[in-house]
Coordinates of C-alpha atoms in Angstrom, one line a residue:
Chain A
M653 CA -0.1 0.3 0.2
E654 CA 1.3 3.3 -0.7
E655 CA 1.8 5.7 1.6
K656 CA -0.2 9.0 1.8
N657 CA 2.4 11.8 2.6
F658 CA 0.1 14.7 1.5
V659 CA -3.5 16.5 2.7
V660 CA -5.7 19.0 0.5
G661 CA -6.6 22.2 2.9
V662 CA -9.8 23.8 1.8
D663 CA -10.4 27.3 3.8
V664 CA -14.0 28.1 2.1
G665 CA -15.2 32.1 2.5
G666 CA -18.1 34.2 1.8
Q667 CA -16.7 34.8 -1.6
T668 CA -14.3 32.5 -2.8
T669 CA -13.1 28.7 -1.9
K670 CA -9.3 28.7 -1.0
I671 CA -7.7 24.8 -2.2
G672 CA -3.9 23.4 -1.7
V673 CA -2.3 20.4 -1.6
V674 CA 0.2 20.9 1.2
D675 CA 3.2 18.1 2.1
T676 CA 4.1 17.1 5.5
R677 CA 6.3 19.8 6.0
G678 CA 2.9 22.4 5.2
E679 CA 4.5 23.2 2.1
V680 CA 1.6 24.1 -0.4
L681 CA 2.7 22.7 -3.8
T682 CA -0.5 23.5 -5.8
Q683 CA -3.0 25.9 -5.3
S684 CA -5.9 27.3 -6.6
V685 CA -9.4 29.6 -5.9
I686 CA -13.3 28.7 -6.9
R687 CA -16.1 31.2 -6.1
T688 CA -18.6 30.6 -2.6
D689 CA -21.1 32.5 -3.9
T690 CA -22.2 32.0 -7.5
Y691 CA -24.0 29.0 -6.6
G692 CA -27.1 30.3 -4.7
T693 CA -29.3 28.1 -2.6
D694 CA -27.9 25.1 -5.2
A695 CA -25.0 23.5 -1.9
E696 CA -25.1 19.9 -4.1
A697 CA -24.1 22.2 -7.3
Y698 CA -21.1 24.3 -5.1
V699 CA -20.0 20.7 -3.5
S700 CA -20.0 19.3 -7.4
A701 CA -17.3 22.4 -8.4
L702 CA -14.9 22.0 -5.0
A703 CA -14.9 18.4 -5.1
D704 CA -13.4 19.1 -9.9
A705 CA -11.3 21.9 -8.8
I706 CA -9.9 19.5 -5.8
I707 CA -9.2 16.9 -8.1
K708 CA -7.8 18.9 -10.6
V709 CA -5.4 20.2 -7.6
I710 CA -4.5 17.2 -6.7
D711 CA -3.6 16.4 -10.9
A712 CA -1.9 18.9 -10.7
A713 CA 0.1 17.8 -8.1
G714 CA 1.2 14.3 -9.3
K715 CA 0.1 13.3 -6.0
K716 CA -3.4 11.2 -7.1
D717 CA -3.6 8.0 -5.1
E718 CA -1.4 10.0 -2.0
I719 CA -3.6 11.8 0.1
R720 CA -4.6 11.2 3.4
G721 CA -7.8 13.5 3.2
V722 CA -9.8 16.4 2.5
G723 CA -9.4 19.2 5.4
V724 CA -11.9 21.9 5.1
G725 CA -12.2 25.2 7.6
A726 CA -16.3 26.5 6.8
P727 CA -17.7 29.3 9.0
N728 CA -20.3 27.2 11.1
G729 CA -18.5 24.2 10.0
N730 CA -19.4 21.7 12.8
Y731 CA -16.8 18.7 13.2
Y732 CA -18.2 16.1 15.0
T733 CA -21.4 16.1 12.1
G734 CA -19.7 17.5 9.4
T735 CA -22.3 19.6 8.3
I736 CA -22.7 23.4 8.2
A737 CA -25.9 24.8 9.5
F738 CA -27.8 28.7 9.2
A739 CA -23.9 30.2 8.0
P740 CA -25.8 33.7 7.1
N741 CA -22.7 33.9 4.3
L742 CA -23.0 31.3 2.6
A743 CA -26.5 31.6 0.9
W744 CA -26.5 27.6 -0.5
A745 CA -26.3 27.6 3.6
A746 CA -28.5 30.1 5.1
N747 CA -31.8 28.5 5.8
G748 CA -30.8 25.0 6.6
S749 CA -28.1 21.8 7.2
I750 CA -25.8 20.4 4.9
E751 CA -23.7 17.3 4.6
F752 CA -21.0 18.4 3.8
S753 CA -18.3 16.5 4.7
K754 CA -20.3 14.0 3.3
M755 CA -21.7 14.7 -0.2
L756 CA -18.2 16.1 -1.0
S757 CA -16.5 12.7 0.6
E758 CA -19.1 10.7 -2.2
K759 CA -17.8 13.0 -5.0
L760 CA -14.2 12.8 -4.3
G761 CA -14.1 8.6 -4.2
G762 CA -14.2 8.4 -0.8
I763 CA -10.9 10.8 0.4
P764 CA -12.1 11.2 4.3
V765 CA -13.1 15.3 4.8
S766 CA -12.6 17.0 8.6
L767 CA -14.3 19.6 8.2
T768 CA -14.4 23.1 11.5
N769 CA -15.3 26.6 11.5
D770 CA -12.5 28.5 9.8
A771 CA -11.5 30.1 13.2
N772 CA -10.5 26.3 14.5
A773 CA -8.3 25.9 11.5
A774 CA -7.0 29.2 12.1
A775 CA -6.2 27.4 15.4
V776 CA -4.7 24.2 14.0
G777 CA -2.9 26.1 11.4
E778 CA -1.0 27.9 13.9
M779 CA -0.4 25.3 16.1
A780 CA 1.5 23.4 13.1
Y781 CA 2.8 26.2 11.3
G782 CA 3.0 29.2 13.5
V783 CA 3.9 31.4 16.2
A784 CA 1.8 28.8 18.3
R785 CA 4.2 26.5 17.6
G786 CA 4.6 24.0 20.2
M787 CA 2.2 25.3 22.9
K788 CA -0.7 23.2 24.3
N789 CA -2.8 26.1 25.6
F790 CA -3.4 29.1 23.4
I791 CA -6.4 31.3 22.1
M792 CA -7.4 32.3 18.7
I793 CA -8.6 35.4 18.1
T794 CA -9.9 36.2 14.1
L795 CA -10.0 40.0 14.3
G796 CA -12.0 40.3 10.3
T797 CA -15.2 41.2 9.3
G798 CA -16.4 39.1 12.3
V799 CA -14.7 38.4 15.6
G800 CA -13.8 34.3 15.8
S801 CA -11.8 32.2 18.1
G802 CA -9.9 28.8 17.9
I803 CA -9.3 27.9 21.3
V804 CA -6.9 24.9 22.3
I805 CA -6.2 23.3 25.2
N806 CA -4.0 20.1 25.9
G807 CA -3.0 20.0 22.3
Q808 CA -7.0 19.6 21.4
V809 CA -9.4 21.9 19.6
V810 CA -12.0 22.6 22.0
Y811 CA -15.3 21.7 20.5
G812 CA -17.1 20.9 23.1
H813 CA -20.5 19.1 23.8
D814 CA -22.4 19.9 20.4
G815 CA -19.2 20.7 18.1
F816 CA -20.4 25.0 18.5
A817 CA -17.5 25.8 21.2
G818 CA -15.9 28.9 20.9
E819 CA -17.8 31.6 19.7
L820 CA -16.0 34.4 22.2
G821 CA -16.9 36.8 19.4
H822 CA -20.5 36.7 20.6
T823 CA -19.2 37.4 24.5
C824 CA -20.5 40.3 26.5
V825 CA -18.2 43.2 26.1
V826 CA -20.9 46.5 26.4
R827 CA -23.6 45.8 29.0
N828 CA -25.8 47.9 29.2
N829 CA -27.3 49.5 25.7
G830 CA -24.2 47.8 23.8
R831 CA -25.1 47.7 19.8
T832 CA -26.8 44.6 18.0
C833 CA -24.5 42.6 16.8
G834 CA -25.1 40.1 13.8
C835 CA -26.4 37.8 16.2
G836 CA -29.6 39.3 17.5
K837 CA -27.9 39.9 20.6
Q838 CA -26.3 43.6 22.4
G839 CA -22.9 44.1 23.6
C840 CA -21.2 41.4 20.8
L841 CA -17.6 41.2 21.3
E842 CA -17.8 41.0 17.3
A843 CA -20.2 44.5 17.2
Y844 CA -17.4 46.4 18.7
C845 CA -14.3 44.9 17.3
S846 CA -14.1 43.4 14.8
A847 CA -13.1 45.6 11.2
I848 CA -17.0 46.3 10.7
G849 CA -17.4 47.2 14.5
V850 CA -14.1 49.3 14.4
A851 CA -15.7 51.3 11.3
K852 CA -18.4 51.7 13.2
T853 CA -17.0 53.4 16.4
A854 CA -15.2 55.9 13.5
H855 CA -18.5 56.5 12.4
E856 CA -20.4 57.1 16.2
W857 CA -17.3 59.2 17.1
L858 CA -17.2 61.0 14.0
E859 CA -20.6 62.1 14.5
A860 CA -21.2 62.9 17.7
G861 CA -19.2 65.9 17.3
D862 CA -17.1 67.8 15.0
E863 CA -13.2 67.5 16.2
P864 CA -11.1 67.2 13.2
S865 CA -10.2 63.9 11.0
K866 CA -9.2 62.9 7.9
L867 CA -11.5 60.0 7.7
R868 CA -14.2 62.5 7.7
E869 CA -13.3 63.3 3.7
C870 CA -14.3 59.5 3.3
D871 CA -17.7 58.3 1.9
T872 CA -18.7 55.5 3.8
I873 CA -15.6 54.1 6.3
S874 CA -14.3 51.3 6.4
S875 CA -11.6 49.7 8.7
K876 CA -8.9 50.0 5.9
D877 CA -9.8 53.9 6.1
V878 CA -8.8 54.3 9.9
Y879 CA -6.0 52.0 9.8
D880 CA -4.7 54.7 7.7
A881 CA -5.7 57.5 8.9
A882 CA -4.1 56.4 12.0
K883 CA -0.5 55.6 10.1
E884 CA -0.9 59.3 9.5
G885 CA -1.3 60.5 13.3
D886 CA -4.8 61.3 13.0
A887 CA -5.7 61.9 16.8
L888 CA -9.4 60.0 16.0
A889 CA -8.6 57.3 14.6
L890 CA -5.7 56.2 17.0
R891 CA -8.5 56.3 19.3
V892 CA -10.2 53.7 17.9
F893 CA -7.5 51.8 18.2
E894 CA -7.1 52.7 21.8
Y895 CA -10.6 51.3 22.3
T896 CA -11.0 48.6 20.5
G897 CA -7.9 47.3 22.0
T898 CA -8.8 48.8 25.5
L899 CA -12.1 46.3 24.5
L900 CA -10.0 43.0 23.3
G901 CA -7.2 42.9 25.7
R902 CA -10.8 43.7 29.0
Q903 CA -12.1 40.6 27.5
F904 CA -9.5 38.5 26.6
A905 CA -8.8 38.3 30.9
D906 CA -12.0 36.6 31.1
F907 CA -11.1 34.2 28.9
V908 CA -7.5 33.6 30.4
A909 CA -9.6 33.2 33.5
F910 CA -11.0 30.7 32.2
S911 CA -8.2 28.2 30.7
A912 CA -5.1 29.6 31.1
P913 CA -3.7 29.6 28.0
E914 CA 1.0 30.4 27.4
A915 CA -0.7 33.0 24.5
I916 CA -3.7 34.9 22.9
V917 CA -2.6 34.6 19.0
L918 CA -4.5 37.5 16.9
F919 CA -5.0 36.9 13.2
G920 CA -7.0 38.3 10.4
G921 CA -7.6 41.6 8.7
L922 CA -7.8 43.8 11.4
A923 CA -4.4 41.9 12.9
R924 CA -2.4 44.2 10.7
A925 CA -3.5 46.9 12.4
K926 CA -0.5 45.8 15.4
E927 CA 1.6 48.7 15.9
F928 CA -2.1 50.7 17.8
L929 CA -3.5 47.3 19.5
Y930 CA -0.6 45.7 20.9
D931 CA -0.3 48.2 23.9
P932 CA -4.3 49.0 24.2
I933 CA -5.4 45.1 24.6
M934 CA -2.0 44.2 26.8
N935 CA -2.2 47.4 29.1
A936 CA -6.4 46.3 29.2
M937 CA -6.0 42.7 30.2
N938 CA -3.1 43.1 33.3
E939 CA -5.8 45.5 34.7
N940 CA -8.1 42.7 34.8
L941 CA -5.7 40.1 35.1
L942 CA -5.1 37.9 38.6
P943 CA -1.8 39.0 40.0
I944 CA -1.1 35.5 39.2
W945 CA -1.7 36.0 35.8
K946 CA -0.3 39.7 35.2
G947 CA 2.2 40.5 32.8
K948 CA 3.1 36.6 32.1
V949 CA 0.1 35.5 29.3
K950 CA 1.8 36.5 26.2
I951 CA -0.3 38.4 23.0
L952 CA 0.9 37.1 19.9
F953 CA 0.4 38.1 15.9
S954 CA 0.0 35.3 13.7
S955 CA 3.6 35.0 11.5
L956 CA 1.6 32.4 8.6
K957 CA 1.4 34.6 5.1
E958 CA -2.2 35.6 4.5
S959 CA -2.8 33.5 1.1
D960 CA -1.6 29.9 3.1
A961 CA -2.5 30.4 6.2
A962 CA -5.9 29.9 5.6
I963 CA -5.1 26.5 3.6
L964 CA -2.6 25.6 6.3
G965 CA -4.8 26.1 9.3
A966 CA -7.8 24.2 7.1
S967 CA -4.7 21.1 6.1
A968 CA -4.1 20.2 9.2
L969 CA -7.1 19.1 10.5
A970 CA -6.7 15.8 7.4
W971 CA -3.1 14.6 9.5
E972 CA -5.8 13.7 12.2
L973 CA -7.6 11.4 9.3
Chain B
M1164 CA 1.7 -7.5 44.4
E1165 CA -2.2 -7.4 46.3
E1166 CA -4.3 -5.1 44.0
K1167 CA -4.2 -1.5 45.3
N1168 CA -8.4 -0.9 45.7
F1169 CA -8.8 2.0 48.3
V1170 CA -8.7 5.7 48.3
V1171 CA -8.0 8.7 50.4
G1172 CA -9.4 11.7 49.4
V1173 CA -8.7 14.8 51.4
D1174 CA -10.8 18.2 51.7
V1175 CA -8.9 21.4 53.0
G1176 CA -11.2 23.9 54.1
G1177 CA -10.1 27.1 55.6
Q1178 CA -11.4 25.4 59.0
T1179 CA -11.4 22.2 58.9
T1180 CA -9.1 19.6 57.0
K1181 CA -12.3 16.2 56.4
I1182 CA -10.4 12.9 54.9
G1183 CA -12.3 9.7 54.3
V1184 CA -11.2 6.6 52.1
V1185 CA -13.2 5.7 50.0
D1186 CA -13.5 2.7 47.9
T1187 CA -14.1 2.2 43.6
R1188 CA -17.8 2.4 43.9
G1189 CA -17.9 5.8 45.8
E1190 CA -18.0 4.5 49.4
V1191 CA -16.8 6.3 52.3
L1192 CA -15.8 3.6 54.5
T1193 CA -14.0 5.6 57.7
Q1194 CA -13.7 9.3 57.6
S1195 CA -12.5 11.7 60.1
V1196 CA -11.8 15.4 60.5
I1197 CA -8.5 17.8 62.1
R1198 CA -8.5 21.6 62.0
T1199 CA -6.7 23.3 59.3
D1200 CA -6.3 26.7 61.2
T1201 CA -4.6 25.9 64.1
Y1202 CA -1.2 25.4 63.3
G1203 CA -0.3 28.9 62.0
T1204 CA 1.7 29.2 59.6
D1205 CA 4.2 26.3 60.3
A1206 CA 3.3 24.5 57.1
E1207 CA 5.4 21.5 58.5
A1208 CA 3.0 20.6 61.8
Y1209 CA -0.3 21.5 60.0
V1210 CA 1.1 18.5 57.3
S1211 CA 2.4 15.7 59.6
A1212 CA -0.6 16.0 61.2
L1213 CA -2.9 15.5 58.7
A1214 CA -0.4 11.9 57.5
D1215 CA -0.6 11.1 60.6
A1216 CA -5.1 11.5 60.1
I1217 CA -4.7 9.7 56.7
I1218 CA -2.9 6.6 58.5
K1219 CA -5.4 6.1 61.6
V1220 CA -8.3 6.8 58.8
I1221 CA -6.9 4.4 57.0
D1222 CA -5.8 1.5 59.4
A1223 CA -9.7 2.2 61.0
A1224 CA -10.8 0.8 57.7
G1225 CA -8.3 -1.9 57.7
K1226 CA -6.9 -0.9 54.4
K1227 CA -3.1 -0.5 55.1
D1228 CA -1.5 -1.9 52.1
E1229 CA -4.3 -1.4 49.6
I1230 CA -4.2 2.4 49.3
R1231 CA -3.3 3.5 45.6
G1232 CA -3.3 6.9 46.5
V1233 CA -4.4 10.1 47.8
G1234 CA -6.1 12.8 46.2
V1235 CA -6.6 16.6 48.2
G1236 CA -8.8 19.5 47.5
A1237 CA -7.3 22.3 48.9
P1238 CA -7.8 26.3 48.4
N1239 CA -5.3 27.8 45.1
G1240 CA -4.0 24.1 45.4
N1241 CA -2.2 23.3 41.8
Y1242 CA -2.4 19.7 40.0
Y1243 CA 1.1 20.4 38.3
T1244 CA 3.4 21.0 40.3
G1245 CA 2.1 19.6 43.8
T1246 CA 2.2 23.2 46.1
I1247 CA -0.5 25.6 47.9
A1248 CA 0.7 29.1 47.1
F1249 CA -0.3 32.1 48.4
A1250 CA -3.7 30.5 49.6
P1251 CA -5.5 33.9 51.9
N1252 CA -7.5 31.2 54.1
L1253 CA -5.0 29.1 54.9
A1254 CA -2.0 31.0 57.1
W1255 CA 0.4 28.2 57.1
A1256 CA 0.6 28.8 52.6
A1257 CA -0.3 32.3 53.1
N1258 CA 2.5 33.6 52.5
G1259 CA 4.3 31.7 49.9
S1260 CA 4.3 28.5 48.4
I1261 CA 4.1 24.9 50.2
E1262 CA 5.4 21.6 48.4
F1263 CA 1.8 20.3 49.5
S1264 CA 2.2 16.5 47.6
K1265 CA 6.2 16.2 48.2
M1266 CA 5.9 16.7 51.6
L1267 CA 2.5 14.9 52.2
S1268 CA 3.9 11.7 50.0
E1269 CA 7.4 11.6 52.3
K1270 CA 5.7 11.6 55.8
L1271 CA 2.9 8.5 54.0
G1272 CA 5.7 6.6 53.1
G1273 CA 5.4 7.4 49.2
I1274 CA 1.9 6.9 49.1
P1275 CA 1.3 9.1 46.3
V1276 CA -0.3 12.0 46.0
S1277 CA -2.2 14.1 43.9
L1278 CA -3.3 18.0 44.9
T1279 CA -5.9 20.5 42.4
N1280 CA -7.9 23.2 43.8
D1281 CA -11.3 23.0 45.1
A1282 CA -13.4 23.5 42.9
N1283 CA -11.3 21.4 40.7
A1284 CA -11.8 18.1 42.9
A1285 CA -15.9 18.9 43.1
A1286 CA -16.5 18.7 39.2
V1287 CA -14.1 15.4 39.3
G1288 CA -16.1 14.3 42.4
E1289 CA -19.9 15.5 40.3
M1290 CA -18.0 13.7 37.1
A1291 CA -17.6 10.1 39.2
Y1292 CA -20.3 9.7 41.3
G1293 CA -22.6 12.7 41.2
V1294 CA -25.0 14.3 38.2
A1295 CA -22.3 14.7 35.7
R1296 CA -22.1 11.3 35.8
G1297 CA -21.5 10.3 32.1
M1298 CA -20.9 14.0 31.1
K1299 CA -17.9 15.3 29.1
N1300 CA -18.7 18.1 29.2
F1301 CA -19.9 20.4 32.1
I1302 CA -18.5 23.0 34.4
M1303 CA -19.2 23.1 37.8
I1304 CA -19.6 26.4 39.7
T1305 CA -19.5 26.4 44.0
L1306 CA -20.9 29.2 45.2
G1307 CA -19.7 29.3 48.1
T1308 CA -17.8 32.2 50.3
G1309 CA -16.7 32.6 47.3
V1310 CA -17.3 31.6 43.4
G1311 CA -15.2 28.7 42.4
S1312 CA -15.2 26.5 39.3
G1313 CA -13.6 23.9 37.5
I1314 CA -14.4 23.8 33.6
V1315 CA -14.1 19.7 32.1
I1316 CA -13.5 19.0 28.4
N1317 CA -14.0 15.9 26.6
G1318 CA -14.1 14.6 30.2
Q1319 CA -10.7 16.1 31.9
V1320 CA -10.6 18.8 34.2
V1321 CA -9.4 22.1 32.5
Y1322 CA -5.7 22.6 34.0
G1323 CA -4.4 24.8 31.5
H1324 CA -0.8 25.7 30.5
D1325 CA 0.0 26.7 34.5
G1326 CA -2.5 24.4 36.1
F1327 CA -4.8 28.0 37.4
A1328 CA -7.3 27.2 34.7
G1329 CA -10.8 27.7 35.9
E1330 CA -10.9 31.0 37.7
L1331 CA -14.1 31.9 36.4
G1332 CA -15.5 33.8 39.5
H1333 CA -13.4 36.4 38.4
T1334 CA -14.7 36.8 35.6
C1335 CA -15.6 40.4 35.0
V1336 CA -19.8 41.0 36.0
V1337 CA -20.2 44.7 36.5
R1338 CA -17.9 47.0 34.4
N1339 CA -18.0 50.2 35.4
N1340 CA -18.3 51.2 39.3
G1341 CA -18.4 47.9 40.5
R1342 CA -17.3 46.0 43.7
T1343 CA -13.9 45.3 44.9
C1344 CA -13.4 42.0 45.0
G1345 CA -11.1 40.1 47.3
C1346 CA -8.7 39.5 45.0
G1347 CA -8.4 43.3 45.0
K1348 CA -10.1 43.7 41.0
Q1349 CA -13.4 45.3 40.4
G1350 CA -17.2 43.8 39.6
C1351 CA -15.7 40.2 39.7
L1352 CA -18.8 37.5 39.8
E1353 CA -17.7 36.5 43.4
A1354 CA -18.1 40.3 44.7
Y1355 CA -21.7 39.8 43.6
C1356 CA -22.7 35.6 43.2
S1357 CA -20.8 34.2 46.0
A1358 CA -22.3 34.0 50.4
I1359 CA -20.6 37.3 51.3
G1360 CA -21.7 39.3 48.0
V1361 CA -25.7 38.1 48.6
A1362 CA -25.4 39.6 51.6
K1363 CA -23.7 42.4 50.5
T1364 CA -26.3 43.5 48.3
A1365 CA -29.2 42.3 51.3
H1366 CA -27.6 45.1 53.1
E1367 CA -26.8 47.8 50.1
W1368 CA -30.7 47.6 48.9
L1369 CA -31.7 47.9 53.3
E1370 CA -29.4 51.1 53.1
A1371 CA -30.7 52.5 50.0
G1372 CA -34.6 52.9 51.4
D1373 CA -36.9 52.1 53.8
E1374 CA -38.5 49.4 51.9
P1375 CA -40.0 47.4 54.9
S1376 CA -37.7 43.9 54.9
K1377 CA -37.7 41.0 57.7
L1378 CA -33.7 41.6 57.1
R1379 CA -34.2 45.4 58.6
E1380 CA -34.4 43.3 62.2
C1381 CA -30.8 41.2 61.8
D1382 CA -27.7 42.6 63.5
T1383 CA -25.0 40.9 60.5
I1384 CA -27.0 40.2 57.5
S1385 CA -25.5 36.9 55.7
S1386 CA -26.7 34.9 53.4
K1387 CA -28.5 32.5 55.3
D1388 CA -30.5 34.5 56.2
V1389 CA -31.7 36.0 53.2
Y1390 CA -32.3 33.1 52.4
D1391 CA -34.9 32.2 55.0
A1392 CA -36.1 35.4 54.5
A1393 CA -36.9 34.5 50.4
K1394 CA -38.5 31.6 52.1
E1395 CA -41.0 33.4 54.2
G1396 CA -41.7 36.0 51.0
D1397 CA -39.7 38.4 51.9
A1398 CA -39.9 40.4 49.0
L1399 CA -36.8 42.1 49.1
A1400 CA -34.8 39.3 49.8
L1401 CA -36.7 37.7 47.0
R1402 CA -35.0 39.8 44.8
V1403 CA -31.9 39.6 46.3
F1404 CA -31.5 36.0 44.6
E1405 CA -33.2 37.4 41.2
Y1406 CA -30.2 39.7 40.9
T1407 CA -28.0 37.2 41.8
G1408 CA -29.5 34.6 39.9
T1409 CA -29.6 37.2 36.7
L1410 CA -26.2 38.2 36.9
L1411 CA -25.0 34.2 37.2
G1412 CA -26.9 33.5 33.8
R1413 CA -25.7 36.5 32.6
Q1414 CA -22.5 35.3 32.6
F1415 CA -23.1 31.5 32.6
A1416 CA -23.8 32.2 28.7
D1417 CA -20.1 34.1 27.8
F1418 CA -18.9 30.6 29.1
V1419 CA -21.4 28.7 26.9
A1420 CA -19.8 30.9 24.2
F1421 CA -16.7 28.8 25.4
S1422 CA -16.7 25.5 26.1
A1423 CA -19.9 24.7 24.7
P1424 CA -21.5 22.5 28.0
E1425 CA -23.7 20.2 28.1
A1426 CA -24.9 21.5 31.7
I1427 CA -23.4 24.3 34.1
V1428 CA -23.7 22.0 37.9
L1429 CA -24.0 24.7 40.6
F1430 CA -23.1 22.6 44.4
G1431 CA -21.8 25.0 47.3
G1432 CA -23.9 25.9 51.1
L1433 CA -25.8 29.2 48.4
A1434 CA -27.1 26.9 45.8
R1435 CA -29.5 25.6 48.0
A1436 CA -31.3 28.2 47.2
K1437 CA -32.5 26.3 44.5
E1438 CA -35.8 27.4 44.1
F1439 CA -35.0 31.0 43.8
L1440 CA -31.6 30.8 41.6
Y1441 CA -33.0 28.3 39.3
D1442 CA -35.5 30.6 37.1
P1443 CA -33.6 33.7 37.3
I1444 CA -30.6 31.5 35.8
M1445 CA -32.4 30.4 33.1
N1446 CA -33.6 32.9 31.6
A1447 CA -31.0 35.2 31.7
M1448 CA -28.6 33.2 30.7
N1449 CA -31.1 32.0 27.5
E1450 CA -31.5 35.5 27.0
N1451 CA -27.5 36.2 26.6
L1452 CA -26.7 32.6 24.2
L1453 CA -26.4 32.9 21.1
P1454 CA -29.6 30.9 19.2
I1455 CA -27.7 27.2 18.5
W1456 CA -27.8 27.1 22.4
K1457 CA -31.1 28.6 23.9
G1458 CA -33.1 26.3 25.5
K1459 CA -30.3 23.8 25.4
V1460 CA -27.6 24.0 28.0
K1461 CA -28.6 22.2 31.6
I1462 CA -28.3 24.4 35.3
L1463 CA -28.3 20.9 37.9
F1464 CA -27.5 21.2 40.9
S1465 CA -25.2 19.1 42.7
S1466 CA -27.1 15.7 44.0
L1467 CA -24.2 14.4 46.2
K1468 CA -24.7 14.8 49.9
E1469 CA -22.8 17.9 51.0
S1470 CA -20.5 15.9 54.0
D1471 CA -19.6 13.3 51.6
A1472 CA -19.0 15.4 48.1
A1473 CA -15.6 17.0 48.8
I1474 CA -14.0 13.8 50.2
L1475 CA -15.1 12.0 46.9
G1476 CA -14.0 14.8 44.9
A1477 CA -10.8 15.1 46.7
S1478 CA -10.3 11.1 46.4
A1479 CA -11.8 10.8 42.4
L1480 CA -8.5 12.5 41.7
A1481 CA -6.5 9.6 43.2
W1482 CA -7.5 7.2 40.9
E1483 CA -5.8 8.9 38.0
L1484 CA -2.3 8.2 39.7

């Protein structure tokens, strides 16, 4: 029997799906991209297109019979059931539950498929190839359109009783009169500390006064605009990041009280604002930690190349198959 | 070699230490109690007295060479290092770090000793003998003088990177102008939802107005007084429990977002107020949960006999030795 020393990593995003063949050292041999959002509500059509693309990328790498499995990271992907359910950003899985792993494995002639949500995949990738290498206890926080999380305890991703553990973006950071979050609740971390949350904070603060700011020139403000303005020394933009980092740090202190991690690892678009987020996060976290942890918990920023990270994270899942 | 089918459980409390010999079915064969608080800062003297008491209770059970190990639950007990450090309620371990497991094992002629904090021990006991039997994912919350927690994920107690995980009593429940907690931080769950916190809430509310209440007759109010008054229908006392339960429920929702447990198990003196706490906890928790968890997470109250529970929990640790 031939040894199966390669895996496929698949990162399902709202707009595009990235696919790559990965070797044991985390080298991406071949990769490709398909659209995620051109299949309407037809899950069958999307999964078929994905299977075709996976077969092509395996052929391109010349590893037809050497694939151990396919690891998939997708919003609301459930590790236990292999389903994607009620994922608002995936039209074909927005209103029900798709038996994703089973469908994909069948279309791939039985190659096993392992599924988890995108933040858990990122955590696995960081542990296998990134700044969390060698760590057995850390928390991955993904700061993108939303705020996701992947929690690693004793070297294992925490899936919980039902496979949905690690929704730290929906813990409460502002208890009274908090912003309404996309999930319907009020005051969630995601409503403040996602890319959308940062833009919203800037927008609200501009509305609330007449302090001069470069951001007044923008038609609609994005988190990128706030970042660029902060880079140029814009006082309001700088305060937006300080506020965002402070909220993150406070919440991180509570996460530390739960699982006593060695580090919290930040990943995603907003994590690029490291220079503006690091100090306020550290200060607020340490202010709110019990004495036993003050000054001892690291805040790290993902070192993985953004284009590879998602594929690597998902692929790392497949090694366990 | 003789089979070792018995363990010793030791529960170290601030005032007394309970010791029992336990069989594989969780039956306490013999038990005894020694004082914890009469040794001043002399850890050596306390551990010697404890070892003597353990030997006596083993002899009384007639199991001299059949003891697999000793499991100990103690405030600030560290599973990894076997030390008790900076435990404010234990004079002999308040100002430094005691190599507890090593000292005790030596005095017992080499019988292995396993140590953890009291809330983790309670969680292990509940999983082995109580309402959490068969559960692999649950959170134990101990509502006593303080608020402790033991977190079980995948059937294992979470110790974290340093052995100190599970300090949920020190997560923040009131962000602004919160009460100062015994730990020095502001707004901790423990400052509101412990026995002391409940008494304090009653006291504050009595001071703030002139609403009639049976509690006005008390010299100093204890949580027991509030419970008794609530039993008699005292409106203010009932509202104190509703408030306490609401704060617990809110916080529990965030804990669920972390580890997606099957249940949260309540234990300790204050948990006896089940009739007043259950509804407000459930309502506040479900209001603050993501839709995927609403109505699905159980709130359970420990079923273990209080006198045995602490010993059983600690003893369960020793089976892993």
